[in-house]
CSV table of C-alpha atoms in Angstrom, one decimal:
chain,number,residue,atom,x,y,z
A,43,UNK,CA,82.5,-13.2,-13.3
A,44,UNK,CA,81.6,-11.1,-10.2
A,45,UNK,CA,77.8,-9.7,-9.9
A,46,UNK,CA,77.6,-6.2,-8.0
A,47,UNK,CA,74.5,-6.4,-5.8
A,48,UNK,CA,72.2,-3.5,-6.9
A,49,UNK,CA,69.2,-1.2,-5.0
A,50,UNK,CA,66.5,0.6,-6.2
A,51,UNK,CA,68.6,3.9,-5.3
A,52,UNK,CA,70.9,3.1,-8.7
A,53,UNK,CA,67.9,3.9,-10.7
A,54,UNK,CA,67.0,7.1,-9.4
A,55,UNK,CA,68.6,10.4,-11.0
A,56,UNK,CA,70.5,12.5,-8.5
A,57,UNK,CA,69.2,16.0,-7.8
A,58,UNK,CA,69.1,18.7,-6.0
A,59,UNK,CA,67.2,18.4,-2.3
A,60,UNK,CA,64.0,18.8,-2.4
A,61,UNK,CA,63.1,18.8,-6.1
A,62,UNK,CA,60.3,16.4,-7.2
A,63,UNK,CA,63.0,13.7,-7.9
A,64,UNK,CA,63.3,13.4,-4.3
A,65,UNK,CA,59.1,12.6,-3.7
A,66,UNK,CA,57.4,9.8,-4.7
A,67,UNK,CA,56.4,9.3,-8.2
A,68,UNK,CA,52.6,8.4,-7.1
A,69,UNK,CA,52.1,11.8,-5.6
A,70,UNK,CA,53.8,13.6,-8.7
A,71,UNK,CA,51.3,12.2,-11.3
A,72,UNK,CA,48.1,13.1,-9.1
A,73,UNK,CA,49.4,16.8,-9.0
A,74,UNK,CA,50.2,16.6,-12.8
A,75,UNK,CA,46.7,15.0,-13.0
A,76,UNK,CA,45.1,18.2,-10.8
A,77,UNK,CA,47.3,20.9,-12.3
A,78,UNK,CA,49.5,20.6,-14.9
A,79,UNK,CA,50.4,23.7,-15.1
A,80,UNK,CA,52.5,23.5,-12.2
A,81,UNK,CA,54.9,21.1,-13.5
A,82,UNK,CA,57.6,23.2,-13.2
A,83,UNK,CA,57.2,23.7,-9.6
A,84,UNK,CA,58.9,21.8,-6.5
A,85,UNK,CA,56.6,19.5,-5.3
A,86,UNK,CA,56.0,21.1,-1.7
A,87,UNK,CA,54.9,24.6,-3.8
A,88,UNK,CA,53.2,22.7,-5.9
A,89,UNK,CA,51.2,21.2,-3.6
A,90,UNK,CA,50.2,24.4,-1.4
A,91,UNK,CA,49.0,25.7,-4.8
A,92,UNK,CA,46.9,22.9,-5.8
A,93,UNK,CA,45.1,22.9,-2.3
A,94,UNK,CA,44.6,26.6,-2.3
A,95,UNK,CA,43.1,26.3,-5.4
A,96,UNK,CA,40.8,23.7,-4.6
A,97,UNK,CA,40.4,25.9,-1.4
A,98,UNK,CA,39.2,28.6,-3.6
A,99,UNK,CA,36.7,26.5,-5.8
A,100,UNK,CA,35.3,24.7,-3.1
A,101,UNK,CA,34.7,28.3,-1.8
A,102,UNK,CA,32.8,29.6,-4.9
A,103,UNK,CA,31.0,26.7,-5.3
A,104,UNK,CA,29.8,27.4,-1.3
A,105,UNK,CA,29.0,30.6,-2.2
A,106,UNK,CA,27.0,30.3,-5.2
A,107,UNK,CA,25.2,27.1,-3.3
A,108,UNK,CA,24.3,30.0,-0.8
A,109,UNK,CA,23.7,32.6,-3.3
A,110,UNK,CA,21.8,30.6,-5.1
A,111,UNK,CA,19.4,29.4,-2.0
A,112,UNK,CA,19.3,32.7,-0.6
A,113,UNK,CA,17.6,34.5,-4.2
A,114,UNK,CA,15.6,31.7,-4.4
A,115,UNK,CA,14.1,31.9,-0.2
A,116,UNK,CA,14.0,35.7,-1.2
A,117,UNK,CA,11.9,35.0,-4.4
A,118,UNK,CA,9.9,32.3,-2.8
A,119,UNK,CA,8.7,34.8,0.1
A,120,UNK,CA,8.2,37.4,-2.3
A,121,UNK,CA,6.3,35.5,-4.8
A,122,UNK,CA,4.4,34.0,-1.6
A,123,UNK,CA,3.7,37.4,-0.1
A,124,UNK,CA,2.6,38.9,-3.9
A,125,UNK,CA,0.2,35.6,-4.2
A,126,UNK,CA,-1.2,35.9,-0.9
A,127,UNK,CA,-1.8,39.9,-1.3
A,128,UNK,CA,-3.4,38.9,-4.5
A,129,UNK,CA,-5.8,36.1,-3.2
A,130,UNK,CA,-7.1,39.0,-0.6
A,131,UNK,CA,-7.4,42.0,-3.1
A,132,UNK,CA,-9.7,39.0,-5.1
A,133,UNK,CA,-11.0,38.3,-1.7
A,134,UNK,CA,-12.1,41.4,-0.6
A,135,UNK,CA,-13.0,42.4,-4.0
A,136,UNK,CA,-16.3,39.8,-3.8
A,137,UNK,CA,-19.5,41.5,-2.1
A,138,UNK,CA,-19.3,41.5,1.7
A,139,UNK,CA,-22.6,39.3,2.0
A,140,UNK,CA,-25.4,38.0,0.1
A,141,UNK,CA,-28.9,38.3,1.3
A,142,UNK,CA,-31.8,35.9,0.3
A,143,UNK,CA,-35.7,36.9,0.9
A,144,UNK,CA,-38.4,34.5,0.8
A,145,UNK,CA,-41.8,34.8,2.2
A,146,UNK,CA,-42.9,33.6,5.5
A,147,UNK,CA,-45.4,30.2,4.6
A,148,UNK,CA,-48.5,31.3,7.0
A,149,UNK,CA,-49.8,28.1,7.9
A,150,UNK,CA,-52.3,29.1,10.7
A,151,UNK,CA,-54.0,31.7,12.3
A,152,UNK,CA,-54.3,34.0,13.5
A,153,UNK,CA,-53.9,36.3,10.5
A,154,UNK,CA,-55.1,39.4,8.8
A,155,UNK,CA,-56.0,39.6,5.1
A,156,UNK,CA,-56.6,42.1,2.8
A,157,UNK,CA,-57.1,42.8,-0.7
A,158,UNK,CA,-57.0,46.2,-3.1
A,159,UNK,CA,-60.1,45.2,-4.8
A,160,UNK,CA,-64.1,44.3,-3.4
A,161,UNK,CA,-64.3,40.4,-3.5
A,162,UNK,CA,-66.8,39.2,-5.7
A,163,UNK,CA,-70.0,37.6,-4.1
A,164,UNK,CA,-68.7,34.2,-5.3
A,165,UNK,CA,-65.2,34.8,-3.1
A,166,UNK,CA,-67.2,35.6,-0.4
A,167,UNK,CA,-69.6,32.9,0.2
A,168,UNK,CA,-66.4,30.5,-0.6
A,169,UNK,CA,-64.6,32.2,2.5
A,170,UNK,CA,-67.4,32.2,4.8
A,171,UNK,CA,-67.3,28.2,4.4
A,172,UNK,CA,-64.4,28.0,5.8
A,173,UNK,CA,-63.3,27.1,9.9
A,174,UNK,CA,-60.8,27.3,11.6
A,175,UNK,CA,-60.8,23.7,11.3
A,176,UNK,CA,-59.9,23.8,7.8
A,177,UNK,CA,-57.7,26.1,8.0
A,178,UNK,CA,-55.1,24.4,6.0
A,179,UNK,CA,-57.4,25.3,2.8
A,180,UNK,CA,-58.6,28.9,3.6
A,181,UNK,CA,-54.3,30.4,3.7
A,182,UNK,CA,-53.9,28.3,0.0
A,183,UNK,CA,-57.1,30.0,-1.2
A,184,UNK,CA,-56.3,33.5,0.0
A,185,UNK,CA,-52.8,33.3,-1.0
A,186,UNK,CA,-54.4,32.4,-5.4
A,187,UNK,CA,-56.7,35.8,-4.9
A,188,UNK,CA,-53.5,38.3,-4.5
A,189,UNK,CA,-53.7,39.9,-1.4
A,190,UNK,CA,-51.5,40.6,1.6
A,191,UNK,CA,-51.1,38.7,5.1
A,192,UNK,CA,-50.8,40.5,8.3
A,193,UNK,CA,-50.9,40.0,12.1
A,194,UNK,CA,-50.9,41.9,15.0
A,195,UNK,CA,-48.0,43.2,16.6
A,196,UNK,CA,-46.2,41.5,19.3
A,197,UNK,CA,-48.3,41.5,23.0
A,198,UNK,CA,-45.2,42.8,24.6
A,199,UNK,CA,-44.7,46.2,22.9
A,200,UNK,CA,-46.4,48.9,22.5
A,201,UNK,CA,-47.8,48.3,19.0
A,202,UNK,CA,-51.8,49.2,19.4
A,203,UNK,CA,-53.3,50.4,15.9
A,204,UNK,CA,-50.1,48.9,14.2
A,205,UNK,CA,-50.2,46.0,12.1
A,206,UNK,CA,-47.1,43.2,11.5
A,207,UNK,CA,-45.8,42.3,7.8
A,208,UNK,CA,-42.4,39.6,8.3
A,209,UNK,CA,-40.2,37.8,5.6
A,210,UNK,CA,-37.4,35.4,6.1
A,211,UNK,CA,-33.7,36.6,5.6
A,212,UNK,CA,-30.6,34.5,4.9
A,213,UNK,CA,-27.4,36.4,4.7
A,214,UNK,CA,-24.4,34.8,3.4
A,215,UNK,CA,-20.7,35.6,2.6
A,216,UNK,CA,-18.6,33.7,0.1
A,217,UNK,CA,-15.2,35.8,1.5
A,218,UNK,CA,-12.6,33.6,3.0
A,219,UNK,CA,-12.0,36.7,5.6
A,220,UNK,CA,-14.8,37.2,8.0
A,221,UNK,CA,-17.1,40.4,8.2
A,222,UNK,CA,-18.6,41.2,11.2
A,223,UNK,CA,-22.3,43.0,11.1
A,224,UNK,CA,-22.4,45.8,13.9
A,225,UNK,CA,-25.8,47.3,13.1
A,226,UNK,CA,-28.9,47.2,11.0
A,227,UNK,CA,-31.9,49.6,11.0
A,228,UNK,CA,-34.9,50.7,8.2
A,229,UNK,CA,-34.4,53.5,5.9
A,230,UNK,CA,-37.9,54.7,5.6
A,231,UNK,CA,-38.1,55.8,1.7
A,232,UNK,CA,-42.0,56.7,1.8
A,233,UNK,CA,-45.1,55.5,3.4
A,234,UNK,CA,-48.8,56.3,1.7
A,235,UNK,CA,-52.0,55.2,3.3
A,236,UNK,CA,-53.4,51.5,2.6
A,237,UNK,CA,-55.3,50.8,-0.2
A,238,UNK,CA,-56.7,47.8,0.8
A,239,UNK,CA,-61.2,47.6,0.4
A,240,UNK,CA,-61.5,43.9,1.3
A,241,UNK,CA,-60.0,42.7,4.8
A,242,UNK,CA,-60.8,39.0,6.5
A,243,UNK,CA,-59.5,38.3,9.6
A,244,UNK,CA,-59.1,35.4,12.1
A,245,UNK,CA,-58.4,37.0,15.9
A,246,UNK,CA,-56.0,34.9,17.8
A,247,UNK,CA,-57.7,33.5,20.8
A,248,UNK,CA,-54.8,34.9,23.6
A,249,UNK,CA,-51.4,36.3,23.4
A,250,UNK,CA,-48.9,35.6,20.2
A,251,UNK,CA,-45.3,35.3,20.3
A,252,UNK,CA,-43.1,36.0,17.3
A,253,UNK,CA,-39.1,35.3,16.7
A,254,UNK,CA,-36.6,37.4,15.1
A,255,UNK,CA,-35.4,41.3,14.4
A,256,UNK,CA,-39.0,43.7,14.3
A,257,UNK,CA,-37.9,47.1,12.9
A,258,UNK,CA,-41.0,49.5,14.4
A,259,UNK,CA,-41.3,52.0,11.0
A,260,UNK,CA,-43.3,54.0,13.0
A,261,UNK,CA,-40.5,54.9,15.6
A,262,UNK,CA,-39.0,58.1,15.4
A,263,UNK,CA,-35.3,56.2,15.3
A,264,UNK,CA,-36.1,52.9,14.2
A,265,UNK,CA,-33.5,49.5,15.2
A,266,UNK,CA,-33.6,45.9,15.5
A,267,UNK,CA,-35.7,45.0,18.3
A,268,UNK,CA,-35.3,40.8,20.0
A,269,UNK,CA,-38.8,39.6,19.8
A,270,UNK,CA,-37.1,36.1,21.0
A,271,UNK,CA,-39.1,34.3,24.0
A,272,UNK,CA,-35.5,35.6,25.9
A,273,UNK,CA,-34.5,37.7,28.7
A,274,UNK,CA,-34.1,40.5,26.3
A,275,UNK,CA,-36.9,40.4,24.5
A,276,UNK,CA,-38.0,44.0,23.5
A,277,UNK,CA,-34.4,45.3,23.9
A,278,UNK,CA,-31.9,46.8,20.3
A,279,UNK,CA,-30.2,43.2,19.3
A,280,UNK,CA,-27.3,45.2,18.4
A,281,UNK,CA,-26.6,46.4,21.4
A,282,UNK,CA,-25.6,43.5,22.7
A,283,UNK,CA,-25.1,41.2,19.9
A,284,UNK,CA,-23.5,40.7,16.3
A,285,UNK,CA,-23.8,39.1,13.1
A,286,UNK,CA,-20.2,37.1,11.8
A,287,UNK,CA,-20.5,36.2,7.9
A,288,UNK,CA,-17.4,34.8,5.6
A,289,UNK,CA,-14.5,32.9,7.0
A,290,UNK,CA,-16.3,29.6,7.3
A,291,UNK,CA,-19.0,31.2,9.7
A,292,UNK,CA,-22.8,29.7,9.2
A,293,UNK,CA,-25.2,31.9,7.2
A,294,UNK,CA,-27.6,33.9,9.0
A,295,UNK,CA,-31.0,32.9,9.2
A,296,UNK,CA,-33.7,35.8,10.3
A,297,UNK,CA,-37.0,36.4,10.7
A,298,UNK,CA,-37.2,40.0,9.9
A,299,UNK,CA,-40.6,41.5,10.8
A,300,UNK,CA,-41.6,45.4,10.5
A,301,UNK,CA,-44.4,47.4,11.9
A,302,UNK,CA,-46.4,50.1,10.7
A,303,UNK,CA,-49.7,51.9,11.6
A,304,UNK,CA,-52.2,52.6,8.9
A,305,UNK,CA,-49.4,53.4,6.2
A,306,UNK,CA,-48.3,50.9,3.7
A,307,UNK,CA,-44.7,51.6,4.0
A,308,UNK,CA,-41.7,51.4,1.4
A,309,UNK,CA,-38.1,50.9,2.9
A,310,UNK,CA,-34.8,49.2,3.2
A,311,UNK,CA,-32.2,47.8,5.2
A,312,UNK,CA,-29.0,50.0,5.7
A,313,UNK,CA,-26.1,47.2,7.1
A,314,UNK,CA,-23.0,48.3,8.7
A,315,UNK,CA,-20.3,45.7,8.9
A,316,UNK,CA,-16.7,45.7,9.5
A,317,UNK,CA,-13.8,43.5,7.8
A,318,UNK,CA,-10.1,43.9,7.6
A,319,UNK,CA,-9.8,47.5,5.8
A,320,UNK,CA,-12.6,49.2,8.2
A,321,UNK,CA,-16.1,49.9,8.4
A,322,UNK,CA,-18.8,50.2,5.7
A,323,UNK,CA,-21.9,50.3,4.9
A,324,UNK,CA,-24.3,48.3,2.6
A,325,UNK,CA,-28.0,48.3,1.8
A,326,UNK,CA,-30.3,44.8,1.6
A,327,UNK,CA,-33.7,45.4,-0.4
A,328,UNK,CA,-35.8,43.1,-1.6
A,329,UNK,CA,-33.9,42.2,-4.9
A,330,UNK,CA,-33.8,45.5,-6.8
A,331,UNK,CA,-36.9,46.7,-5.3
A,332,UNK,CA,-37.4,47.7,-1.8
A,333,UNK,CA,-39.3,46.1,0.9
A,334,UNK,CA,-43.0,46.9,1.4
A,335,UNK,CA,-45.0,46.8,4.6
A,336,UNK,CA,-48.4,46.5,4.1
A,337,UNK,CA,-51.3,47.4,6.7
A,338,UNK,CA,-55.1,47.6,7.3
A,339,UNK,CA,-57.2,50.4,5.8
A,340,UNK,CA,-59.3,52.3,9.2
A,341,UNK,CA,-62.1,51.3,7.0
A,342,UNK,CA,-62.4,48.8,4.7
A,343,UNK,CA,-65.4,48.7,2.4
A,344,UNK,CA,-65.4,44.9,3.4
A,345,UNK,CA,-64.5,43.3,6.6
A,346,UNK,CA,-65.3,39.9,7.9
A,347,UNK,CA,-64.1,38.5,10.8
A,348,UNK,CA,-64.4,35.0,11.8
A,349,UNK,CA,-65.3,34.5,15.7
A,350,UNK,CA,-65.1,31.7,18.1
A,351,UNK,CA,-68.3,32.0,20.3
A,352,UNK,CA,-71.4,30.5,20.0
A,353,UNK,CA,-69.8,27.5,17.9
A,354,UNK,CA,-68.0,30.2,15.3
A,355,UNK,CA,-69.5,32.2,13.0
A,356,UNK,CA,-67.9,34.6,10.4
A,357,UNK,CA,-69.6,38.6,11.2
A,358,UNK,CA,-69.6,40.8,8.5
A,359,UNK,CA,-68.4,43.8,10.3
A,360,UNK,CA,-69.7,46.7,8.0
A,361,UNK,CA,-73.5,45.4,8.4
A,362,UNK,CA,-73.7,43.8,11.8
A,363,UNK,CA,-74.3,47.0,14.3
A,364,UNK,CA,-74.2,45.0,17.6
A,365,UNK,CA,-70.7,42.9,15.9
A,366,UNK,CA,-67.7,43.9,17.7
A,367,UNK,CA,-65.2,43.1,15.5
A,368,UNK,CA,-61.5,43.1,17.2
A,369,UNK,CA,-60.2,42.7,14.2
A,370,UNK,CA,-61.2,46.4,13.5
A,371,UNK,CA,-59.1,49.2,13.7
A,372,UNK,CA,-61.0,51.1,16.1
A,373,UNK,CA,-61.0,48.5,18.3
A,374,UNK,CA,-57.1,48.1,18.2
C-alpha cells in the first residue's frame, strides 16, 4: 500500500485571502478573548478596533486620573486657604496684648511716705527707732500701716515741687501675628489735691537715677519720656523706638513711672498699636480701675524727716523752727 506524505496545509480550510483562516489561531483567541463582539470581523479590522478601543479606555482612565488629581489639588488649596483664613480670624480675634501691674518692691531709700490718717504716738516713736542702717525693717513696717511710697523726680528734668509714684508693666501677646506698639501716653481722667496728714521721709544723699517710661501728668501734652542712664535720656521713647508683642516676640518688661505736683492724680494708659488689618487703639488701667499717682500734701499735719548729719537724727519738721527739712515742699 502506498502512504501520501501529508503537511500541515491539508488541515487547514481554504478561504478567502485575508479572512481570519488565513492568521494564526493564537492571535484569533486573544482578540476573541478582548472583544468578542468582533468575531465577525476580518482579523486586520478586528484588530484596529480592539486597539482603538483600548486607545480610548486608556484615555478615560488618563483623564479621570487627571480629573480626579486636579479637584482634589483644587480642594486641597481651597480647604488650605479656608483653614488658614480661619486660624487668623481666631487669631486676630484674641486681645492684641495683655498687660500685668505689680508694684515696684522699694527696698531702700531714699523714699517719701505718707499716710491719710495722723500716726498714733505708738507709730511714731517705733519709726523714729529706726536708721538707715536698718533700713530693711523700716520699708516692711511702713508698707503693714497702709500708706503710699514716693520719691523725687528724676535730677535731669525739670520736675521741682513734683513728686514720682512707679509700678512695673509686663505686656504680653498670645497672637501668633505680631503687633507692633507705636505710641503710648496718659489720659488724665481727674486729679484732686493730696490727702495725705502724715509724711516720713528719708532725703537721698546726691543725685538718683531711675529706668524706664515717666509720663509727666503735669505736662500740658504728656508722652513717654527714656529716663535710661542712655544718650537719650529725657527724650519721647516713641519717637525713636517701638514696642513688638505676638509672633514669638519677648514680653515687654517696663518700669512705668508718672509725675505729678501736689495733685493725687487718676489716669490711664491709651496704646496705639498696629497688626495686619491697621491701626488701633487700646487702653491699659490698672485691672478695672485706673492708675493712681499719689503725691505730698504742701503741709502735712505730720512730717519727719530723717537726716544724716551730726550722726543722724530724725527732725520733726512741724515743731523744729531752725529744721530745714528738704524733704518739705517748700523747700522743693
Amino acid at each position: 500500500m502506498a502512504f501520501k506524505e501529508r503537511s500541515v496545509s491539508d488541515d487547514l480550510p481554504s478561504g478567502p485571502s485575508g479572512s481570519r483562516s488565513d492568521e494564526p489561531g493564537t492571535l484569533n483567541a486573544l482578540a476573541d478573548n478582548l472583544s468578542p463582539d468582533t468575531r465577525d470581523l476580518p482579523t486586520k479590522k478586528r484588530i484596529k478596533v480592539i486597539v482603538l478601543s483600548a486607545a480610548v479606555s486608556l484615555a478615560v482612565v488618563a483623564a479621570t486620573i487627571v480629573g480626579t488629581y486636579a479637584f482634589d489639588l483644587w480642594t486641597t488649596e481651597s480647604k488650605t486657604r479656608a483653614g488658614t483664613e480661619a486660624e487668623r480670624g481666631i487669631d486676630l480675634a484674641r486681645a492684641p496684648f495683655i498687660a500685668h501691674v505689680s508694684e515696684v518692691d522699694v527696698k531702700n531709700f531714699p523714699l517719701d511716705y505718707a499716710l491719710d490718717r495722723p500716726l498714733a504716738d505708738a507709730e511714731l516713736k517705733h519709726i523714729t527707732e529706726f536708721t538707715p542702717e536698718r533700713q530693711a525693717e523700716l520699708v516692711p513696717y511702713l508698707r503693714t500701716l497702709g500708706g503710699y511710697f514716693l520719691r523725687d523726680g528724676p535730677y535731669f528734668l525739670s520736675t521741682r515741687g513734683k513728686y514720682l509714684s512707679e509700678f512695673n508693666l509686663q505686656m504680653h501677646s498670645d497672637r501668633q501675628s505680631q503687633i507692633t506698639i507705636t505710641d503710648m501716653r496718659p489720659k488724665v481722667i481727674d486729679c484732686q489735691p493730696s490727702t495725705g496728714v502724715a509724711v516720713i521721709s528719708v532725703p537721698p544723699d546726691g543725685v538718683s537715677a531711675y529706668t524706664g517710661l515717666l509720663f509727666d501728668l503735669a505736662a500740658e501734652n504728656p508722652e513717654a519720656i527714656i529716663v535710661d542712664e542712655t544718650d537719650n535720656r529725657g527724650s519721647p521713647f516713641f519717637a525713636s523706638n517701638v514696642i513688638n508683642l505676638g509672633g514669638g516676640a519677648e514680653p515687654a518688661n517696663l518700669r512705668v513711672q508718672s509725675l505729678t505736683s501736689h495733685e493725687a492724680c487718676e489716669w490711664e494708659i491709651e496704646v496705639e498699636y498696629a497688626d495686619s488689618t491697621g491701626e488701633h487703639t487700646s487702653v491699659i488701667q490698672n485691672g478695672d480701675v485706673p492708675f493712681r499717682s499719689e503725691a505730698l500734701p504742701r503741709d502735712a499735719d505730720q512730717h519727719w524727716e530723717w537726716q544724716s548729719r551730726g550722726g543722724g537724727t530724725w527732725v520733726n519738721c512741724r515743731i523744729n523752727d531752725n529744721a530745714v527739712c528738704l524733704s518739705d515742699p517748700a523747700n522743693r
